[in-house]
Coordinates of C-alpha atoms in Angstrom, one line a residue:
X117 CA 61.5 -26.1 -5.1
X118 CA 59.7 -25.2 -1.8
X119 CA 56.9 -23.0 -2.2
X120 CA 56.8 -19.5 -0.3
X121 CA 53.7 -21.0 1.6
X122 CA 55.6 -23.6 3.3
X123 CA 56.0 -22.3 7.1
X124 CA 59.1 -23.6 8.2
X125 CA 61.2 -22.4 4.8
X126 CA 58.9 -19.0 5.0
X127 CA 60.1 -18.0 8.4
X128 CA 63.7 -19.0 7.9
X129 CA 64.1 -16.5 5.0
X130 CA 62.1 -14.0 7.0
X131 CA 63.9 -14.0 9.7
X132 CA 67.4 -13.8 7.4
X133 CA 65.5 -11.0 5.4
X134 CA 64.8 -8.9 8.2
X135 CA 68.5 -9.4 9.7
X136 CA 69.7 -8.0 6.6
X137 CA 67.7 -4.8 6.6
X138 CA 68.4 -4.1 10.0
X139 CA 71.9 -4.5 8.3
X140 CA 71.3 -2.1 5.5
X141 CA 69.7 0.0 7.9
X142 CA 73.2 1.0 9.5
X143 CA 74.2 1.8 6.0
X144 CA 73.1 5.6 5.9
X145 CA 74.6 5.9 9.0
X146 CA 78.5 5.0 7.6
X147 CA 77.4 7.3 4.5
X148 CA 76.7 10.2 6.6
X149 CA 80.0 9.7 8.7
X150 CA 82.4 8.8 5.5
X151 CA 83.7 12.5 4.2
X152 CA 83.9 11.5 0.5
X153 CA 81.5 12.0 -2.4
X154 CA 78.7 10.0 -3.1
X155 CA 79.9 8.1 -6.2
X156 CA 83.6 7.9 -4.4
X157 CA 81.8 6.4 -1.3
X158 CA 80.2 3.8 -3.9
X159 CA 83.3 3.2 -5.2
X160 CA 85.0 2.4 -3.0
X161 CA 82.3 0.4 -1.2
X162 CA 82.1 -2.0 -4.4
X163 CA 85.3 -2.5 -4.8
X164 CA 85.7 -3.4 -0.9
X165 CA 83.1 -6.0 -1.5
X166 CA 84.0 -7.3 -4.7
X167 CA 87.4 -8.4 -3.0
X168 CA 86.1 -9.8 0.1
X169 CA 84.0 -12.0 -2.1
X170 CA 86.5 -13.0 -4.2
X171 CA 89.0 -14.0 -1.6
X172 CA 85.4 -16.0 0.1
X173 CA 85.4 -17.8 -3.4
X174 CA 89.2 -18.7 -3.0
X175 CA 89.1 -19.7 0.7
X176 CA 86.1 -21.6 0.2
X177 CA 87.4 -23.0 -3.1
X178 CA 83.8 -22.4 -4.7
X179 CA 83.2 -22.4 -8.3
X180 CA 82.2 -18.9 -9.5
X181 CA 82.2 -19.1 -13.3
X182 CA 78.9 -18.6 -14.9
X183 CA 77.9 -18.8 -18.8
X184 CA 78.9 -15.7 -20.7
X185 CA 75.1 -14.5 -21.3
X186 CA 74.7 -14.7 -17.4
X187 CA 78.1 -12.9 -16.9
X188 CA 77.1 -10.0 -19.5
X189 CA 73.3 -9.6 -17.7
X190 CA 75.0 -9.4 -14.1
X191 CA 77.5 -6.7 -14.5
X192 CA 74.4 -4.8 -16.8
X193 CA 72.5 -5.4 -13.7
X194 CA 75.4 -4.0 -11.4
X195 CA 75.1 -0.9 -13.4
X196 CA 71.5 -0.4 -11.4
X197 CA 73.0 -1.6 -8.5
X198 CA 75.6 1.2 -8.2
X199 CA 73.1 4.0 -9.5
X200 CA 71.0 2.7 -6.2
X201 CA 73.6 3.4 -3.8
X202 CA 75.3 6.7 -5.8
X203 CA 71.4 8.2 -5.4
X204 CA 71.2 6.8 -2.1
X205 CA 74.3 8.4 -0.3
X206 CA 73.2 11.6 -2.5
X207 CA 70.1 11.7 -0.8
X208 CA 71.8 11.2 2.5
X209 CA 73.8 13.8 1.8
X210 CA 71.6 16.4 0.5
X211 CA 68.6 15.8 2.8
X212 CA 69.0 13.4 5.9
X213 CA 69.3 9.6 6.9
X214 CA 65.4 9.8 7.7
X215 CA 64.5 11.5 4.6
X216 CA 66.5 9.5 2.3
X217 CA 65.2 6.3 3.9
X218 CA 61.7 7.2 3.6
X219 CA 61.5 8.2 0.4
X220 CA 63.5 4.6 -0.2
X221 CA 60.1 3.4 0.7
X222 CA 58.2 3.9 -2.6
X223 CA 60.0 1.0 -3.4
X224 CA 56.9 -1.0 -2.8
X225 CA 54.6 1.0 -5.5
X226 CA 58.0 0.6 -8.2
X227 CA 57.7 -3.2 -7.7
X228 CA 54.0 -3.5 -6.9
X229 CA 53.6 -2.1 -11.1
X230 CA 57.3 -2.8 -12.5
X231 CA 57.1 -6.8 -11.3
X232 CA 53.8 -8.0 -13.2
X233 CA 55.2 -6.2 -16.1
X234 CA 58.3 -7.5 -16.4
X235 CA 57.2 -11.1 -15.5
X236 CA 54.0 -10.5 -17.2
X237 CA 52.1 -11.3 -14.0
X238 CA 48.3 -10.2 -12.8
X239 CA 48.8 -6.9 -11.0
X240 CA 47.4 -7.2 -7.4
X241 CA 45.3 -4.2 -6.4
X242 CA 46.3 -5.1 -2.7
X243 CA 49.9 -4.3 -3.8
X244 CA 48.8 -0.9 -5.8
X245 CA 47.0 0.3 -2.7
X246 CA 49.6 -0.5 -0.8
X247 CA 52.3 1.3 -2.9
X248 CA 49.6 4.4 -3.5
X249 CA 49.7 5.2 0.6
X250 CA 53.2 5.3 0.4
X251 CA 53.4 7.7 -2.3
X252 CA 51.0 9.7 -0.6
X253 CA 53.3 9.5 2.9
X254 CA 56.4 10.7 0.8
X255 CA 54.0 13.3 -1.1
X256 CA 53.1 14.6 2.3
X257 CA 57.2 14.6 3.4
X258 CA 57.5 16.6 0.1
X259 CA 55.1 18.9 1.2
X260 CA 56.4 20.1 4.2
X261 CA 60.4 19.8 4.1
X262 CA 61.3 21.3 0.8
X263 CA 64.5 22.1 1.5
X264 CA 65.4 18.8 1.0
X265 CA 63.6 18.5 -2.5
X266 CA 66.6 17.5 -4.6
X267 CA 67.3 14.7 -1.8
X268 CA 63.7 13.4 -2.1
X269 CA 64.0 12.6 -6.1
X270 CA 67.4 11.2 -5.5
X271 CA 65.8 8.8 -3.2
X272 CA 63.0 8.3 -5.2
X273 CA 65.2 7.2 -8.2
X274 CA 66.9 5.4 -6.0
X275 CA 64.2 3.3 -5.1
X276 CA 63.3 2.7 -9.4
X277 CA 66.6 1.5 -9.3
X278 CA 66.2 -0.9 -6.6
X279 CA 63.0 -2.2 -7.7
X280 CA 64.6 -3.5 -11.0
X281 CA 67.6 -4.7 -10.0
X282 CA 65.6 -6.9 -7.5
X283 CA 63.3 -8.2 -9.9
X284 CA 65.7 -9.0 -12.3
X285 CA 67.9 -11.2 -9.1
X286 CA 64.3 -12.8 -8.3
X287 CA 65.4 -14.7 -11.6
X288 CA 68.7 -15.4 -11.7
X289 CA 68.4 -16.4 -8.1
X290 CA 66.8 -19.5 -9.5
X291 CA 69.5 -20.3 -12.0
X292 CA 72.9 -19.2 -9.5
X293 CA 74.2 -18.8 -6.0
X294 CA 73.1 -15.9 -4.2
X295 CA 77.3 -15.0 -3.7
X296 CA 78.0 -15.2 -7.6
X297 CA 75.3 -13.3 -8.6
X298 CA 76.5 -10.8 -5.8
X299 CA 80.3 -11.0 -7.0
X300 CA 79.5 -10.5 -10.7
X301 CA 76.7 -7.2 -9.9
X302 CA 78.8 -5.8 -7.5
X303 CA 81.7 -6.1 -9.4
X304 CA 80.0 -4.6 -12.8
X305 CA 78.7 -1.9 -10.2
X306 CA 82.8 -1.1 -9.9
X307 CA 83.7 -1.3 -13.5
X308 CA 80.8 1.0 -14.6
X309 CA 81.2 3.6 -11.6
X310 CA 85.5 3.6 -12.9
X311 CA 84.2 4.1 -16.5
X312 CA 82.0 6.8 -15.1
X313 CA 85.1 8.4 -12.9
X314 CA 87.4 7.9 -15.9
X315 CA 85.8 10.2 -18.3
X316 CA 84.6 13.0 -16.0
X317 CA 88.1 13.4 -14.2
X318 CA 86.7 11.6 -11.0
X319 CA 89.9 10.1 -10.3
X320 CA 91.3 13.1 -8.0
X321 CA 92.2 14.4 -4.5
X322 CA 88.4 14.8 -3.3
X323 CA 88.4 10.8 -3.6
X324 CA 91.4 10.9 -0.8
X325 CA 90.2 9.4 2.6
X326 CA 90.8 10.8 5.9
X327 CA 91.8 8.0 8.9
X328 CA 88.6 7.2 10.0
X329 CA 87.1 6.7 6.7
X330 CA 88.8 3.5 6.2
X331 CA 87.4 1.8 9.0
X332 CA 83.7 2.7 8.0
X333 CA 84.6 1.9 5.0
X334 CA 85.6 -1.5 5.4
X335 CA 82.6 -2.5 7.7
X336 CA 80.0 -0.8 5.0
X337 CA 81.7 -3.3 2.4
X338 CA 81.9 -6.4 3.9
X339 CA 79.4 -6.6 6.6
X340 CA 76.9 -4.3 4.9
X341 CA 77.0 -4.6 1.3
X342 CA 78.6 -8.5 0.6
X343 CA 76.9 -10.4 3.3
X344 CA 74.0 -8.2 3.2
X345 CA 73.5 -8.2 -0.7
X346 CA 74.5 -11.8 -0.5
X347 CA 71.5 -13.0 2.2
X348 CA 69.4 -10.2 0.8
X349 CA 69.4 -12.2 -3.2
X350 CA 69.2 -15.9 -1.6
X351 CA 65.8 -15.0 0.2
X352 CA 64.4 -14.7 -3.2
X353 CA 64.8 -17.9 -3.9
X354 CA 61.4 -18.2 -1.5
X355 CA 59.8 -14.9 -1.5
X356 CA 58.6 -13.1 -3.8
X357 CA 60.1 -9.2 -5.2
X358 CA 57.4 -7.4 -3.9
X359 CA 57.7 -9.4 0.0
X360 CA 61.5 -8.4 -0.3
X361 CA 60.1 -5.1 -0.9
X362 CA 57.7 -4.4 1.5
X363 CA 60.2 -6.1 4.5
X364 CA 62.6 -3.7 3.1
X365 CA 60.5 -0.9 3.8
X366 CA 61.5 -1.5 7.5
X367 CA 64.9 0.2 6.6
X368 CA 63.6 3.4 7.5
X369 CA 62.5 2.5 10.9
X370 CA 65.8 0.9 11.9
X371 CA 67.5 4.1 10.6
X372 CA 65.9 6.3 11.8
X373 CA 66.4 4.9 15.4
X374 CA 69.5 4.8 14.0
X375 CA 70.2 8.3 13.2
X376 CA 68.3 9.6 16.2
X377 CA 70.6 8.0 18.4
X378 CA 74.1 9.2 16.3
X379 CA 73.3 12.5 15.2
X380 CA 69.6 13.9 16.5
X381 CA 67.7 13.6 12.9
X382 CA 64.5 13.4 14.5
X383 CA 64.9 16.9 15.9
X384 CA 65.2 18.3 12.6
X385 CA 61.9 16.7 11.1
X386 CA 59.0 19.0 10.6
X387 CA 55.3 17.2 12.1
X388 CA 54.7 16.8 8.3
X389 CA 57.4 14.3 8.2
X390 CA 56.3 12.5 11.1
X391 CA 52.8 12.1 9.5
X392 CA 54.3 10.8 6.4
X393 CA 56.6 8.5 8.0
X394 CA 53.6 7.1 9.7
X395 CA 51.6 6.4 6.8
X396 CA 54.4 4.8 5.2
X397 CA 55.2 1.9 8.3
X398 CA 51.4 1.6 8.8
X399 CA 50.8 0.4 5.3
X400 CA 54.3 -1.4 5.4
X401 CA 52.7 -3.2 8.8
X402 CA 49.0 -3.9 8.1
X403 CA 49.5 -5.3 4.3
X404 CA 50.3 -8.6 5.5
X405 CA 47.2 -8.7 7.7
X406 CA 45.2 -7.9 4.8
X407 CA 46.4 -9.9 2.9
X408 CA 45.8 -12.6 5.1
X409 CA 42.3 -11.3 5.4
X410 CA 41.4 -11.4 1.5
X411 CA 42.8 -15.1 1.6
X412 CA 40.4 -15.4 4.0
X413 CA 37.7 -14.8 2.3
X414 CA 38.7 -16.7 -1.0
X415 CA 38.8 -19.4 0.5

C-alpha cells in the first residue's frame, strides 16, 4: 500500500479531501434553511443517502455484502455518525453556522489524544499543541458570546463524535470500499435515529416538510452526505485521522464565507469571536509548516 509520504498519491487525496470539506462546508448552510428539527433533518438526510447509495450499488452492480462482524461494527459506528450531525444541526440551530463550525474545530485536540489511544500509538506533542490553541480559540469564543453556550457544547460533542467515528473508518478503510463502509454507517445512522424517534413519539407533524425543504433536502443527502462521506473515508486509506482532521478544520472558513454571504453571520459575531476564530485557522495553517520544520531537523 502506498505510503502517505509518496507525493503524487499525497496530493491526489489532498486535493479530494479538501473538495469534500468545501462540500461539507455548505452543509450548515442547508441546516439553517431546512425548517425541521435537528434529529428530523438527520433523519431524513440518512435515509436520503442510504438510498442513493443503494440504487449506486444496483446501477453499478457492485458487491456490498460484508462479514457479519464488519456489518454489526458499521451500523454501531453509524450510531456516532448520526449523534455528529443531530449535535451539529443543534448547534446550528441554537447558536450560528460560524459558531457551530468553530467549535467543530476541537476536533483536532479529540483525535490528536483519542487516536494514539485507541491505536495505541506515541502521542505527538506537535498534535497536542496544536489541538491545545484550538481549545483555547473556542475557550475565547465561549467567553465572549454566551448566549450561544448550549450551541458551543453541542458542537463540542459533536466534534468527540466525529473524532471516533473517523478513527474507527481509518481501519476499516483498509479492509472495505469507502461506499460500503458509507452505505452500512449511514444506514445504521437511520435505523438508530428511528429507534430513537420510535420511542419518544418523534414520528409526528413537526417532522412534516414545507416545499422547499425537499429540494435542500435532497442536495444535503446526496451531494453532501453520500459522495462527501464516501470521498471523505477513502482518503484514509493514505492519510492519516488526525491529517483528515486538521484539513477538516477548514470547514469553518468555507462556512463562514458561506453564511456571511446567505444570511450576514459575521455581523452578529462579537471581536471575541473573531479572535478565536483566528487562533483556530492559524494553528489549523502553520502545523503543517512545523511539522515540516521538526522533520527538518531530525533528519
Amino acid at each position: 500500500m502506498p505510503s502517505e509520504t509518496e507525493p503524487a498519491t499525497l496530493n491526489k487525496n489532498l486535493v479530494i479531501l479538501h473538495f469534500t470539506v468545501f462540500i461539507w462546508g455548505f452543509t450548515g448552510i442547508l441546516g439553517k434553511l431546512i425548517s425541521v428539527s435537528a434529529v428530523h433533518l438527520v433523519w431524513y438526510r440518512v435515509l436520503i443517502a442510504s438510498i442513493s447509495l443503494f440504487f449506486y450499488f444496483r446501477f453499478n452492480r457492485t458487491e456490498f455484502k460484508v462479514s457479519r462482524a464488519a456489518f454489526f461494527k458499521l451500523v454501531l459506528t453509524g450510531a456516532l455518525v448520526g449523534a455528529h450531525w443531530i449535535l451539529f444541526f443543534l448547534s446550528i440551530k441554537l447558536s450560528t453556522v460560524s459558531v457551530a463550525l468553530v467549535c467543530f474545530s476541537s476536533l483536532t485536540l479529540f483525535t490528536a489524544i483519542l487516536e494514539p489511544l485507541i491505536n495505541k500509538n506515541r502521542i505527538s506533542g506537535l498534535e497536542i499543541i496544536s489541538g491545545l490553541l484550538i481549545i483555547l480559540g473556542i475557550f475565547i469564543i465561549f467567553k465572549f458570546e454566551t448566549q450561544y453556550t448550549k450551541g458551543i457544547i453541542a458542537g463540542i460533542i459533536c466534534a468527540v463524535c466525529a473524532s471516533l467515528f473517523s478513527i474507527i473508518n481509518a481501519r476499516q478503510v483498509k479492509h472495505y470500499q469507502a461506499p460500503v463502509i458509507a452505505f452500512y454507517e449511514l444506514s445504521g445512522a437511520f435505523v438508530w435515529i428511528s429507534l430513537y424517534l420510535a420511542f419518544t413519539n418523534g414520528f409526528n407533524q413537526s417532522m412534516a416538510l414545507s416545499r422547499s425543504d425537499f429540494g435542500y433536502l435532497f442536495l444535503l443527502g446526496t451531494v453532501c452526505t453520500s459522495l462527501a462521506y464516501v470521498a471523505g473515508v477513502s482518503v484514509m486509506r493514505e492519510l492519516s485521522p488526525f491529517r483528515v482532521a486538521l484539513i477538516t478544520n477548514l470547514e469553518p472558513v468555507y462556512g463562514i464565507i458561506m453564511s456571511f454571504l446567505f444570511f450576514g453571520d459575521m455581523n452578529k459575531m462579537t471581536t471575541g469571536f473573531w479572535v478565536g476564530a483566528i487562533i483556530i485557522l492559524s494553528t489549523i495553517f502553520l502545523f503543517p509548516v512545523a511539522q515540516k520544520q521538526l522533520a527538518r531537523r531530525k533528519k
